[in-house]
Coordinates of C-alpha atoms and ligand atoms in Angstrom, one line a residue:
P1 CA -31.6 83.0 -3.4
G2 CA -28.6 80.0 -2.8
A3 CA -26.0 80.2 -0.2
K4 CA -23.3 82.9 -1.1
Y5 CA -20.4 80.5 -1.2
K6 CA -22.2 78.5 -4.0
D7 CA -22.5 81.9 -6.1
P8 CA -19.4 82.3 -8.4
K9 CA -19.8 86.0 -8.8
Q10 CA -19.4 86.8 -5.1
P11 CA -16.0 87.9 -4.3
L12 CA -13.5 84.8 -3.2
N13 CA -13.2 85.8 0.4
T14 CA -17.0 86.3 0.7
R15 CA -17.3 82.8 -0.7
V16 CA -14.7 81.6 2.1
D17 CA -16.2 83.5 4.9
D18 CA -19.9 82.4 4.1
L19 CA -19.2 78.6 3.8
L20 CA -16.7 78.6 6.9
R21 CA -19.5 80.1 9.2
R22 CA -21.6 77.2 8.4
M23 CA -19.1 74.4 9.1
T24 CA -19.2 72.2 12.1
L25 CA -15.9 71.4 13.8
A26 CA -16.4 67.9 12.2
E27 CA -16.9 69.5 8.8
K28 CA -13.6 71.6 9.2
I29 CA -11.4 68.7 10.4
G30 CA -12.7 66.9 7.5
Q31 CA -11.3 69.3 5.0
M32 CA -8.1 69.2 6.6
S33 CA -7.9 65.3 6.3
Q34 CA -6.2 64.0 3.0
I35 CA -6.5 60.3 2.9
D36 CA -5.1 57.5 0.5
Q37 CA -7.4 56.3 -2.5
E38 CA -7.2 52.8 -1.1
N39 CA -9.7 53.7 1.7
A40 CA -11.6 56.5 0.1
T41 CA -15.0 54.6 -0.1
A42 CA -18.1 56.7 -0.5
D43 CA -19.1 56.1 3.0
V44 CA -15.8 57.2 4.2
I45 CA -15.7 60.4 2.2
S46 CA -19.1 61.2 3.1
N47 CA -19.2 60.2 6.8
Y48 CA -15.9 61.9 7.5
F49 CA -16.4 65.0 5.2
I50 CA -13.1 64.2 3.6
G51 CA -11.4 67.2 1.7
S52 CA -8.8 65.7 -0.1
V53 CA -7.7 62.0 -1.5
L54 CA -4.2 61.2 -2.8
R55 CA -3.0 58.1 -4.8
G56 CA -0.2 57.5 -2.8
G57 CA 1.4 54.0 -2.0
G58 CA 0.4 51.8 -4.7
S59 CA -3.2 51.7 -5.9
V60 CA -4.4 52.4 -9.3
P61 CA -7.7 51.8 -10.7
A62 CA -6.5 48.6 -12.6
A63 CA -3.1 47.7 -14.1
D64 CA -2.7 49.5 -17.5
A65 CA -5.9 51.5 -16.8
P66 CA -6.9 54.1 -19.4
P67 CA -7.4 57.6 -18.6
E68 CA -11.3 57.0 -18.6
A69 CA -10.8 54.5 -15.5
W70 CA -9.1 57.2 -13.8
V71 CA -11.8 59.6 -14.6
K72 CA -14.4 57.4 -13.3
M73 CA -12.5 56.6 -10.3
V74 CA -12.1 60.3 -9.4
E75 CA -15.8 60.9 -10.3
G76 CA -16.9 58.2 -7.9
I77 CA -15.1 60.0 -4.7
Q78 CA -16.3 63.2 -6.0
R79 CA -19.9 62.2 -6.0
A80 CA -19.7 61.1 -2.6
A81 CA -18.1 64.7 -1.4
L82 CA -20.7 66.4 -3.2
S83 CA -23.6 64.4 -1.4
T84 CA -22.4 65.8 1.9
R85 CA -24.5 68.7 3.6
L86 CA -22.3 71.4 2.4
G87 CA -21.4 69.8 -0.9
I88 CA -17.8 70.8 -0.6
P89 CA -15.9 69.1 -3.4
V90 CA -12.6 67.1 -2.9
M91 CA -9.5 67.9 -4.2
F92 CA -7.6 64.7 -5.5
G93 CA -3.7 64.7 -5.9
I94 CA -1.0 62.9 -7.3
D95 CA 2.8 62.6 -7.8
A96 CA 2.8 64.0 -11.3
V97 CA 6.7 64.6 -10.7
H98 CA 8.2 63.8 -14.1
G99 CA 5.0 63.8 -16.2
H100 CA 2.0 61.9 -15.0
G101 CA 4.2 58.9 -14.3
Y102 CA 1.8 56.7 -12.5
V103 CA -0.4 56.5 -15.4
Y104 CA 0.0 54.1 -18.2
K105 CA 1.0 55.5 -21.4
A106 CA 1.4 59.0 -19.9
T107 CA 4.4 60.9 -21.5
V108 CA 7.4 60.6 -19.0
F109 CA 9.6 63.6 -19.2
P110 CA 13.2 63.8 -17.7
H111 CA 13.6 63.8 -14.1
N112 CA 14.6 67.2 -12.5
V113 CA 18.2 66.6 -12.3
G114 CA 18.4 66.2 -16.2
L115 CA 16.0 69.3 -16.7
G116 CA 18.3 71.3 -14.7
C117 CA 21.0 70.7 -17.2
T118 CA 18.9 72.6 -19.8
R119 CA 18.9 75.9 -17.7
D120 CA 15.8 77.0 -19.6
P121 CA 12.9 78.2 -17.8
E122 CA 10.7 78.6 -20.6
L123 CA 11.2 74.7 -21.5
A124 CA 10.0 74.2 -17.9
K125 CA 7.0 76.0 -18.4
K126 CA 6.0 74.3 -21.5
I127 CA 6.4 70.9 -19.8
G128 CA 4.5 72.1 -16.9
A129 CA 1.6 73.1 -19.1
A130 CA 1.8 69.6 -21.0
V131 CA 1.8 67.8 -17.5
A132 CA -1.0 69.7 -16.1
L133 CA -3.0 68.6 -19.7
E134 CA -2.3 65.0 -19.0
V135 CA -3.1 65.1 -15.3
R136 CA -6.5 66.9 -16.1
A137 CA -7.0 64.1 -18.9
T138 CA -7.4 61.8 -16.0
G139 CA -9.7 64.2 -14.1
I140 CA -7.3 65.2 -11.2
P141 CA -6.8 68.8 -10.5
F142 CA -3.7 68.9 -8.1
I143 CA 0.0 67.7 -8.0
F144 CA 2.7 67.1 -5.6
A145 CA 5.2 69.0 -7.7
P146 CA 7.5 70.7 -8.3
C147 CA 9.9 69.3 -5.9
L148 CA 12.3 72.6 -5.2
A149 CA 15.0 70.7 -3.2
V150 CA 18.3 72.1 -3.7
C151 CA 20.2 68.5 -3.3
R152 CA 23.8 69.3 -1.7
D153 CA 24.9 65.9 -1.4
P154 CA 24.2 63.0 -4.5
R155 CA 24.3 60.5 -1.6
W156 CA 20.8 61.5 -1.3
G157 CA 18.2 58.8 -2.7
R158 CA 16.0 61.9 -4.0
C159 CA 18.7 63.8 -5.6
Y160 CA 17.3 63.4 -8.9
E161 CA 14.2 65.0 -7.8
S162 CA 16.2 68.3 -7.3
F163 CA 16.8 70.5 -10.3
S164 CA 20.3 71.5 -9.0
E165 CA 22.9 72.2 -6.3
D166 CA 22.6 75.6 -6.9
P167 CA 19.8 77.7 -5.4
K168 CA 19.8 80.1 -8.4
L169 CA 19.3 77.4 -11.1
V170 CA 16.5 75.7 -9.1
Q171 CA 14.8 79.2 -8.6
Q172 CA 15.1 79.5 -12.7
M173 CA 13.6 75.9 -12.9
A174 CA 10.9 76.9 -10.4
S175 CA 9.2 78.3 -13.3
I176 CA 7.7 74.9 -14.0
I177 CA 4.9 76.3 -11.4
S178 CA 3.8 78.8 -14.2
G179 CA 3.3 75.7 -16.7
F180 CA 1.3 73.7 -14.1
Q181 CA -1.0 76.4 -12.6
G182 CA -0.8 78.9 -15.6
E183 CA 1.1 82.4 -15.8
I184 CA 0.0 84.7 -12.8
P185 CA -1.0 88.3 -14.3
T186 CA 1.5 90.9 -13.6
G187 CA 1.0 93.2 -10.6
G188 CA -1.6 92.6 -8.0
W189 CA -2.1 88.9 -6.8
R190 CA 1.0 88.5 -4.6
G191 CA 1.3 85.2 -2.8
A192 CA -2.4 84.0 -3.3
P193 CA -3.1 80.8 -5.1
F194 CA -3.5 81.2 -8.7
I195 CA -4.8 78.6 -11.1
A196 CA -5.5 80.1 -14.8
S197 CA -8.2 77.6 -16.1
Q198 CA -9.2 74.2 -16.3
H199 CA -6.4 73.0 -18.3
N200 CA -4.2 73.6 -15.2
V201 CA -3.6 72.2 -12.1
A202 CA -2.7 73.1 -8.4
A203 CA 0.8 72.7 -7.7
C204 CA 2.9 71.9 -4.5
A205 CA 6.4 73.3 -3.8
K206 CA 8.3 70.7 -1.8
H207 CA 9.6 69.9 0.5
Y208 CA 9.8 72.7 2.7
V209 CA 12.5 73.5 3.8
G210 CA 16.1 72.1 3.4
D211 CA 15.2 68.7 2.4
G212 CA 18.3 68.7 0.2
G213 CA 20.7 69.5 2.8
T214 CA 20.4 66.3 5.0
A215 CA 23.6 65.0 6.7
S216 CA 25.6 62.9 4.1
G217 CA 22.3 62.7 2.1
I218 CA 20.6 60.4 4.4
N219 CA 16.8 60.8 3.5
E220 CA 14.4 62.6 6.1
N221 CA 17.3 63.3 8.4
N222 CA 18.9 66.5 9.8
T223 CA 19.9 69.6 7.9
V224 CA 22.4 71.4 9.8
A225 CA 22.7 74.9 9.0
T226 CA 22.6 78.5 10.1
F227 CA 19.4 80.3 9.4
H228 CA 21.6 82.4 7.1
E229 CA 22.6 79.2 5.3
L230 CA 19.3 78.1 5.2
L231 CA 17.8 81.5 3.6
G232 CA 20.9 81.3 1.1
I233 CA 20.9 77.7 0.0
H234 CA 17.4 76.2 0.5
M235 CA 14.8 78.8 0.9
P236 CA 15.2 81.0 -2.3
P237 CA 13.1 78.6 -4.7
Y238 CA 10.2 79.3 -2.3
Y239 CA 10.3 82.9 -2.9
N240 CA 9.9 82.2 -6.7
A241 CA 7.2 79.8 -5.9
I242 CA 5.0 82.0 -4.0
I243 CA 5.5 85.1 -6.3
Q244 CA 4.0 82.6 -9.3
G245 CA 1.1 81.9 -6.8
V246 CA 1.7 78.3 -6.0
S247 CA -1.4 77.0 -4.3
T248 CA 0.3 74.5 -1.8
I249 CA 3.4 73.9 0.0
M250 CA 4.2 70.3 1.4
V251 CA 6.6 70.2 4.4
S252 CA 9.8 68.1 4.6
Y253 CA 10.1 65.0 6.7
S254 CA 13.6 66.3 7.8
S255 CA 14.5 68.3 10.6
W256 CA 16.5 71.7 10.9
N257 CA 19.0 71.7 13.5
G258 CA 17.4 68.8 15.1
I259 CA 13.8 70.4 15.0
K260 CA 11.3 68.5 12.8
M261 CA 10.1 70.8 10.1
H262 CA 6.5 69.0 10.6
A263 CA 6.9 70.7 14.0
N264 CA 8.5 73.9 13.2
R265 CA 6.1 76.7 13.8
F266 CA 8.7 79.6 13.5
L267 CA 9.4 78.4 9.7
V268 CA 5.7 77.0 8.7
T269 CA 3.9 79.7 10.3
D270 CA 6.1 82.8 11.3
F271 CA 8.3 82.8 8.5
L272 CA 6.3 81.1 5.3
K273 CA 3.0 82.3 6.3
N274 CA 3.3 85.7 8.2
K275 CA 7.0 87.0 6.8
L276 CA 6.5 85.5 3.4
R277 CA 2.7 85.9 3.1
F278 CA 2.2 82.8 1.4
R279 CA -1.9 82.4 1.3
G280 CA -2.1 78.9 0.0
F281 CA -2.2 75.9 2.1
V282 CA 0.5 73.9 3.7
I283 CA 0.1 69.9 3.4
S284 CA 2.2 67.4 5.5
D285 CA 3.9 64.5 3.9
W286 CA 2.8 60.7 4.0
L287 CA 2.5 60.0 8.0
G288 CA 4.4 63.4 8.3
L289 CA 2.9 64.1 11.6
D290 CA 3.4 60.5 12.9
R291 CA 7.1 60.8 12.3
I292 CA 7.3 63.8 14.4
T293 CA 7.8 61.2 17.3
S294 CA 10.2 58.3 17.1
P295 CA 9.2 55.6 16.8
E296 CA 6.5 57.1 14.5
H297 CA 2.9 57.2 15.8
A298 CA 4.3 56.9 19.1
D299 CA 1.9 59.7 20.6
Y300 CA -0.5 60.8 17.8
P301 CA -2.2 63.4 20.3
L302 CA 1.1 65.0 20.6
S303 CA 1.8 64.7 17.0
I304 CA -1.3 66.4 15.8
K305 CA -0.8 69.3 18.4
L306 CA 2.7 69.9 17.3
G307 CA 2.0 69.6 13.5
I308 CA -1.2 71.6 13.8
L309 CA 0.1 74.2 16.0
A310 CA 3.2 74.5 13.7
G311 CA 0.8 75.7 10.9
I312 CA 0.1 72.5 8.8
D313 CA -3.2 72.9 7.3
M314 CA -3.7 69.7 5.3
V315 CA -2.7 66.3 6.7
M316 CA -1.7 63.5 4.5
I317 CA -2.9 61.1 7.3
P318 CA -3.4 58.6 5.1
Y319 CA -5.2 55.8 6.8
Q320 CA -5.9 56.7 10.3
Y321 CA -8.5 59.3 9.5
V322 CA -10.7 58.1 12.6
E323 CA -8.2 58.5 14.9
F324 CA -6.8 61.9 13.5
R325 CA -10.4 63.2 13.5
D326 CA -11.1 62.0 17.3
D327 CA -7.8 63.3 18.4
L328 CA -8.0 66.9 16.9
M329 CA -11.5 67.2 18.0
T330 CA -10.4 66.6 21.3
L331 CA -7.6 68.9 21.3
V332 CA -9.8 71.5 19.8
Q333 CA -12.5 71.0 22.5
N334 CA -9.9 70.9 25.3
G335 CA -8.5 74.2 24.3
T336 CA -5.0 72.9 23.3
I337 CA -5.6 74.0 19.6
P338 CA -7.6 77.3 19.1
M339 CA -10.5 77.4 16.6
S340 CA -8.7 80.3 15.1
R341 CA -5.9 77.8 14.0
I342 CA -8.5 75.4 12.6
D343 CA -10.2 78.4 10.8
D344 CA -7.1 79.4 9.1
A345 CA -6.4 76.0 7.9
V346 CA -9.7 75.6 6.5
R347 CA -9.9 79.2 5.0
R348 CA -7.0 78.3 3.0
I349 CA -8.0 75.0 1.8
L350 CA -11.2 76.5 0.6
R351 CA -9.3 79.5 -0.9
V352 CA -7.3 76.8 -3.1
K353 CA -10.8 74.9 -4.0
F354 CA -12.4 78.3 -4.9
T355 CA -9.4 79.4 -6.9
L356 CA -9.1 75.8 -8.7
G357 CA -13.0 76.5 -9.9
L358 CA -13.6 72.9 -8.3
F359 CA -17.3 74.3 -6.9
E360 CA -18.1 75.1 -10.6
N361 CA -16.1 72.2 -12.3
P362 CA -16.1 69.2 -9.6
Y363 CA -15.8 66.6 -12.4
A364 CA -13.5 65.9 -15.3
D365 CA -13.5 67.6 -18.6
T366 CA -13.7 64.3 -20.5
S367 CA -12.8 66.1 -23.7
L368 CA -9.2 65.9 -22.5
V369 CA -8.5 62.2 -22.5
G370 CA -6.6 62.4 -25.5
E371 CA -4.0 64.7 -24.2
L372 CA -2.6 61.8 -22.1
G373 CA 0.7 60.7 -24.0
K374 CA -0.3 63.0 -26.9
Q375 CA 2.8 62.9 -29.6
E376 CA 3.1 66.8 -29.3
H377 CA 3.9 66.2 -25.5
R378 CA 6.2 63.3 -26.4
D379 CA 8.1 65.7 -28.9
L380 CA 8.5 68.1 -26.3
A381 CA 10.0 65.4 -23.7
R382 CA 12.3 64.3 -26.7
E383 CA 13.4 68.2 -27.1
A384 CA 13.9 67.9 -23.0
V385 CA 15.9 64.8 -23.2
R386 CA 18.3 66.3 -26.0
R387 CA 18.9 69.4 -24.3
S388 CA 19.5 67.4 -20.7
L389 CA 22.4 65.2 -22.1
V390 CA 25.7 66.6 -21.0
L391 CA 28.8 65.4 -22.9
L392 CA 31.7 65.1 -20.5
K393 CA 34.4 63.6 -22.9
N394 CA 34.6 63.4 -26.7
G395 CA 37.8 61.8 -27.9
K396 CA 40.9 60.7 -26.1
P397 CA 43.8 63.5 -25.9
G398 CA 45.3 63.8 -29.2
E399 CA 42.5 61.9 -30.7
K400 CA 39.7 63.3 -33.2
P401 CA 36.2 63.6 -31.3
L402 CA 34.0 60.4 -31.5
L403 CA 31.0 62.2 -31.3
P404 CA 28.8 62.7 -33.3
L405 CA 28.6 59.1 -34.6
P406 CA 28.2 58.5 -38.3
K407 CA 24.9 56.9 -39.0
K408 CA 26.4 54.8 -41.5
A409 CA 29.2 52.4 -40.3
H410 CA 32.2 52.1 -42.7
G411 CA 31.9 48.4 -43.5
G412 CA 31.9 47.4 -39.9
S413 CA 29.0 46.9 -37.4
I414 CA 27.8 48.8 -34.3
L415 CA 28.1 47.2 -31.1
V416 CA 25.4 48.3 -28.5
A417 CA 26.0 46.9 -24.9
G418 CA 25.0 47.2 -21.5
S419 CA 21.9 46.8 -19.1
H420 CA 20.4 50.2 -19.7
A421 CA 20.3 50.4 -23.6
D422 CA 17.2 48.3 -23.9
D423 CA 15.2 49.0 -20.4
L424 CA 12.3 51.6 -20.6
G425 CA 11.8 51.3 -16.9
S426 CA 15.5 52.0 -16.1
Q427 CA 15.6 55.0 -18.3
C428 CA 12.6 56.5 -16.5
G429 CA 13.6 55.9 -12.8
G430 CA 11.6 56.1 -9.6
W431 CA 7.9 57.4 -9.7
T432 CA 7.0 55.5 -12.7
I433 CA 3.9 53.1 -12.7
K434 CA 5.1 52.4 -9.3
W435 CA 6.5 54.4 -6.4
Q436 CA 10.0 52.7 -6.9
G437 CA 9.7 52.7 -10.5
M438 CA 10.2 49.2 -12.6
T439 CA 12.8 47.8 -15.0
G440 CA 11.8 46.1 -18.3
N441 CA 10.1 47.4 -21.3
N442 CA 6.6 46.7 -20.9
L443 CA 5.5 48.9 -18.0
T444 CA 4.1 51.8 -20.3
A445 CA 4.6 53.2 -24.0
G446 CA 8.1 54.7 -24.9
T447 CA 11.0 54.1 -27.0
T448 CA 14.4 52.9 -25.5
I449 CA 17.9 53.9 -26.2
L450 CA 18.6 51.0 -28.4
D451 CA 15.2 51.6 -30.3
G452 CA 16.5 55.4 -31.0
I453 CA 19.7 53.9 -32.0
K454 CA 18.3 51.2 -34.5
S455 CA 16.0 54.0 -36.2
A456 CA 18.8 56.6 -36.3
V457 CA 21.4 54.5 -38.5
V458 CA 21.0 54.3 -42.2
P459 CA 19.0 51.1 -43.0
G460 CA 21.0 48.1 -43.7
T461 CA 23.6 49.1 -40.9
D462 CA 24.2 46.1 -38.8
V463 CA 23.4 47.2 -35.0
V464 CA 24.6 44.2 -32.7
F465 CA 22.9 44.5 -29.3
S466 CA 24.6 42.3 -26.4
E467 CA 23.5 43.6 -22.9
N468 CA 26.5 41.8 -21.1
P469 CA 29.0 40.7 -24.1
D470 CA 31.4 38.1 -23.0
A471 CA 35.0 39.6 -22.8
G472 CA 36.3 36.8 -25.0
L473 CA 33.9 37.4 -27.8
I474 CA 34.8 40.9 -27.7
Q475 CA 38.3 40.3 -28.1
Q476 CA 37.8 37.8 -31.1
N477 CA 35.5 40.2 -32.9
R478 CA 37.0 43.5 -32.0
G479 CA 37.9 44.0 -35.6
R480 CA 34.2 43.7 -36.6
F481 CA 32.8 46.7 -34.9
D482 CA 33.5 50.5 -36.0
Y483 CA 32.6 51.6 -32.5
A484 CA 30.4 50.7 -29.4
I485 CA 27.6 52.3 -27.6
V486 CA 27.7 51.4 -23.8
V487 CA 24.7 52.1 -21.8
V488 CA 24.9 51.5 -18.2
G489 CA 23.6 53.2 -15.0
E490 CA 21.4 52.9 -11.9
H491 CA 18.1 50.9 -11.7
P492 CA 15.1 52.6 -10.3
Y493 CA 14.7 53.8 -6.8
A494 CA 12.8 56.3 -4.7
E495 CA 13.4 58.0 -1.4
T496 CA 15.4 56.2 1.1
S497 CA 15.7 53.1 -0.9
G498 CA 18.1 55.4 -3.2
D499 CA 20.4 56.5 -0.3
N500 CA 23.8 55.3 -1.2
L501 CA 27.3 56.0 0.2
N502 CA 29.4 54.5 -2.4
L503 CA 27.8 55.8 -5.6
T504 CA 29.6 53.4 -8.0
I505 CA 28.2 52.2 -11.0
P506 CA 26.2 49.2 -10.3
A507 CA 27.7 45.9 -11.6
P508 CA 27.9 44.8 -14.3
G509 CA 28.3 48.1 -15.8
P510 CA 32.0 48.8 -14.9
A511 CA 32.8 45.2 -16.2
I512 CA 31.0 45.8 -19.3
I513 CA 32.8 49.2 -19.7
Q514 CA 36.3 47.4 -19.1
N515 CA 35.5 44.6 -21.7
V516 CA 34.2 46.7 -24.4
C517 CA 35.9 50.0 -24.2
G518 CA 39.3 48.2 -23.7
S519 CA 39.0 46.6 -27.2
I520 CA 36.5 49.0 -29.3
K521 CA 36.2 52.7 -29.6
C522 CA 33.3 53.6 -27.5
V523 CA 30.9 55.9 -26.0
V524 CA 29.6 55.3 -22.6
V525 CA 26.1 56.7 -21.9
L526 CA 25.3 56.8 -18.3
V527 CA 21.6 56.6 -17.2
S528 CA 21.3 57.6 -13.4
G529 CA 19.7 59.8 -11.2
R530 CA 23.1 61.7 -10.1
P531 CA 26.8 61.7 -10.6
L532 CA 28.4 58.4 -10.1
V533 CA 32.1 57.3 -9.8
V534 CA 33.7 57.2 -13.1
E535 CA 37.2 58.3 -12.5
P536 CA 38.7 54.7 -12.8
Y537 CA 37.3 54.3 -16.3
I538 CA 37.8 57.5 -17.9
G539 CA 41.0 56.7 -19.4
I540 CA 39.8 53.8 -21.4
I541 CA 36.6 55.6 -22.4
D542 CA 36.4 57.7 -25.6
A543 CA 33.3 59.6 -25.1
L544 CA 31.2 59.9 -22.1
V545 CA 27.6 61.3 -22.1
A546 CA 25.6 61.7 -18.8
A547 CA 21.9 61.0 -19.7
W548 CA 20.3 61.3 -16.2
L549 CA 16.7 59.9 -16.0
P550 CA 15.5 60.5 -19.7
G551 CA 12.1 59.2 -19.5
T552 CA 9.9 57.4 -22.2
E553 CA 11.5 59.4 -25.1
G554 CA 14.6 57.6 -25.7
K555 CA 15.2 59.0 -29.2
G556 CA 16.2 62.0 -27.7
I557 CA 19.5 60.3 -27.2
S558 CA 20.0 59.1 -30.4
D559 CA 19.2 62.4 -31.8
V560 CA 22.2 63.9 -30.4
L561 CA 24.7 60.8 -30.3
F562 CA 24.4 60.7 -34.3
G563 CA 24.3 64.3 -34.7
D564 CA 21.1 65.5 -35.9
Y565 CA 21.3 67.9 -32.9
G566 CA 24.1 69.1 -31.0
F567 CA 25.0 68.8 -27.4
T568 CA 24.3 71.7 -25.3
G569 CA 23.6 70.6 -22.0
K570 CA 25.6 71.9 -18.8
L571 CA 26.0 70.0 -15.6
S572 CA 23.3 71.2 -13.2
R573 CA 25.4 69.2 -10.2
T574 CA 29.2 69.1 -9.5
W575 CA 30.7 65.7 -10.7
F576 CA 32.7 64.6 -7.9
R577 CA 36.2 62.5 -8.3
S578 CA 35.7 60.5 -5.4
V579 CA 32.9 60.2 -2.6
D580 CA 35.2 61.0 0.0
Q581 CA 35.0 64.8 -1.3
L582 CA 31.3 65.0 -0.5
P583 CA 29.2 67.3 0.0
M584 CA 31.2 69.3 -2.4
N585 CA 29.3 72.2 -4.2
V586 CA 29.9 74.9 -6.4
G587 CA 31.2 78.0 -4.5
D588 CA 33.0 75.6 -1.9
A589 CA 36.3 77.0 -1.1
H590 CA 37.8 73.2 -1.5
Y591 CA 36.4 72.4 -4.9
H592 CA 38.6 69.9 -6.9
P593 CA 35.7 68.0 -9.0
L594 CA 36.0 65.7 -12.1
F595 CA 33.6 67.8 -14.0
P596 CA 32.8 71.2 -12.3
F597 CA 29.1 72.5 -12.1
G598 CA 28.1 74.1 -15.4
F599 CA 30.6 72.0 -17.4
G600 CA 29.4 70.4 -20.8
L601 CA 31.3 70.0 -24.3
E602 CA 29.3 71.1 -27.2
T603 CA 29.0 69.3 -30.6
K604 CA 27.5 71.1 -33.8
P605 CA 24.6 69.2 -35.4
S606 CA 26.3 67.4 -38.4
Ligands
IDD1 O1 3.0 60.4 -2.6 C1 2.9 61.3 -1.8 C2 4.1 61.9 -0.9 C3 5.2 62.6 -1.9 O2 4.3 63.7 -2.6 C4 6.3 62.8 -1.1 O3 7.2 63.8 -1.9 C5 7.1 61.8 -0.7 O4 7.9 62.4 0.5 C6 6.4 60.7 -0.1 N1 6.6 59.6 0.4 C7 5.6 59.0 0.4 C8 5.4 57.7 1.1 C9 6.5 57.0 1.9 C10 6.7 55.9 2.5 C11 5.8 54.9 2.2 C12 4.6 55.3 1.4 C13 4.4 56.5 0.8 C14 4.5 59.6 0.1 N2 4.9 60.7 -0.4

């Protein structure tokens, strides 16, 4: 009969043990190696027994590639892996962090900071399930999501990837994992990886642990906290992730009290693997081992020794696979790293691959290509946009509310102004088509906020769009407009490029607010990854809406502005008065925000 590990009727652990004992050290190290797709040729995959490939820095099959092209690319890599002696399938991973954002015409959902404002775990699950289908449409079974950071300082460039500053709200939204992977059966199955079907994907809870607590929000920096504070603020979401059977956990670039997380055996092995009984695999971040030293890669053998002994199982190398293999081989052969550590890593990786069904289904289910960007998913994203919006002001003191806006202007025109009114890329933010995101309207398929406004007003209504209207013109024409919608905010960024100490609305946003709102009744819609400085303008603004980074479904904003739906969102983060107050989070002794955590005005559907 064939080898036991190839028999799906065998118990999982029997398959793992049977396969492990057949593997050479080179094959084991291969399984621990994740390389970037840019160097994943058939020869490299087969000669180095590569276990995983990611789409990382910047490669796509082609510009505007359809799902079939992604399927073909992943298939080529898989065929090479299956041609090896033991035929262990490769696991392809990608950052589907707000929908399958890297893929042309995928549905792009609101980034996590906005989803947190819905406070709806069931919505999170539905989104997870939809994203899993869009990822599977491209033949990919593994995503580096969700980010479970508890962002404690909005100056951090990754704060929009965090559901909230409040660990309990992040724990609630961690239910997105049950959408990605499928709902774990009640009872039994504690801590072991769980993937329900070929319509689900292996998820990755990241970045373990305390990524959102770095000093002054400096990316990849140091989180100063007692163990009690770490457990109280940053650890809770990982309990929820493990209970849901999360398959993988990614280690943070950051340090805890000066110790690099990628070298922290106490937290990765003693606590996560032994105390919390996490049974999936732990993956490093990109060059995470290299960055244990400064300068990075200064002593790769030392980096590998510290990272692997800390408990990292799979290494996102992503290019130095020869050096990684050679150095790790040496460290095992000279006894620095025991074979038992290697076997633990490979066992965990194989457990996830068997649970994913990769041995039985190494190739894509091409019947799913139609799931990418499906209207049903776009409708779900539009609902998420509606429910993520937070109404911070509605009418000046003593004046009647401005929202919901009338769809029919009373004789006048409607002015739409601002850099973000007609910019699909900016409303999607980072991790969209490109790592850093893009501005403009031809990056993918979607509707801008302006598109939504135009389709919401009654036909014949004059909507005037001026990205950056001249102050004089506004003055002269002020009588012409019933009201104005000013859409301004941040341009796309990701990771360190988003670190920002002043958090002011980028120019020319403030000038546009002052020019327009100084003359015309205005609602300001802020497109940003986090709270920004608004206090200087709040007096001249009639209504203020936090829209966060809504993604491709811009109609979700006009749906609520014009009253088809009411505002229901509540702040997932404290809205500071001034950056001098930061960090300032709900529960702090000194807490004098402009708008507190949980704040949000409501309107009824009109
Ligand atoms: O894309 C893979 C992972 C992602 O999952 C992590 O959340 C994130 O920290 C990350 N940064 C880089 C990355 C950083 C600098 C240059 C090139 C790539 C790569 N990655």
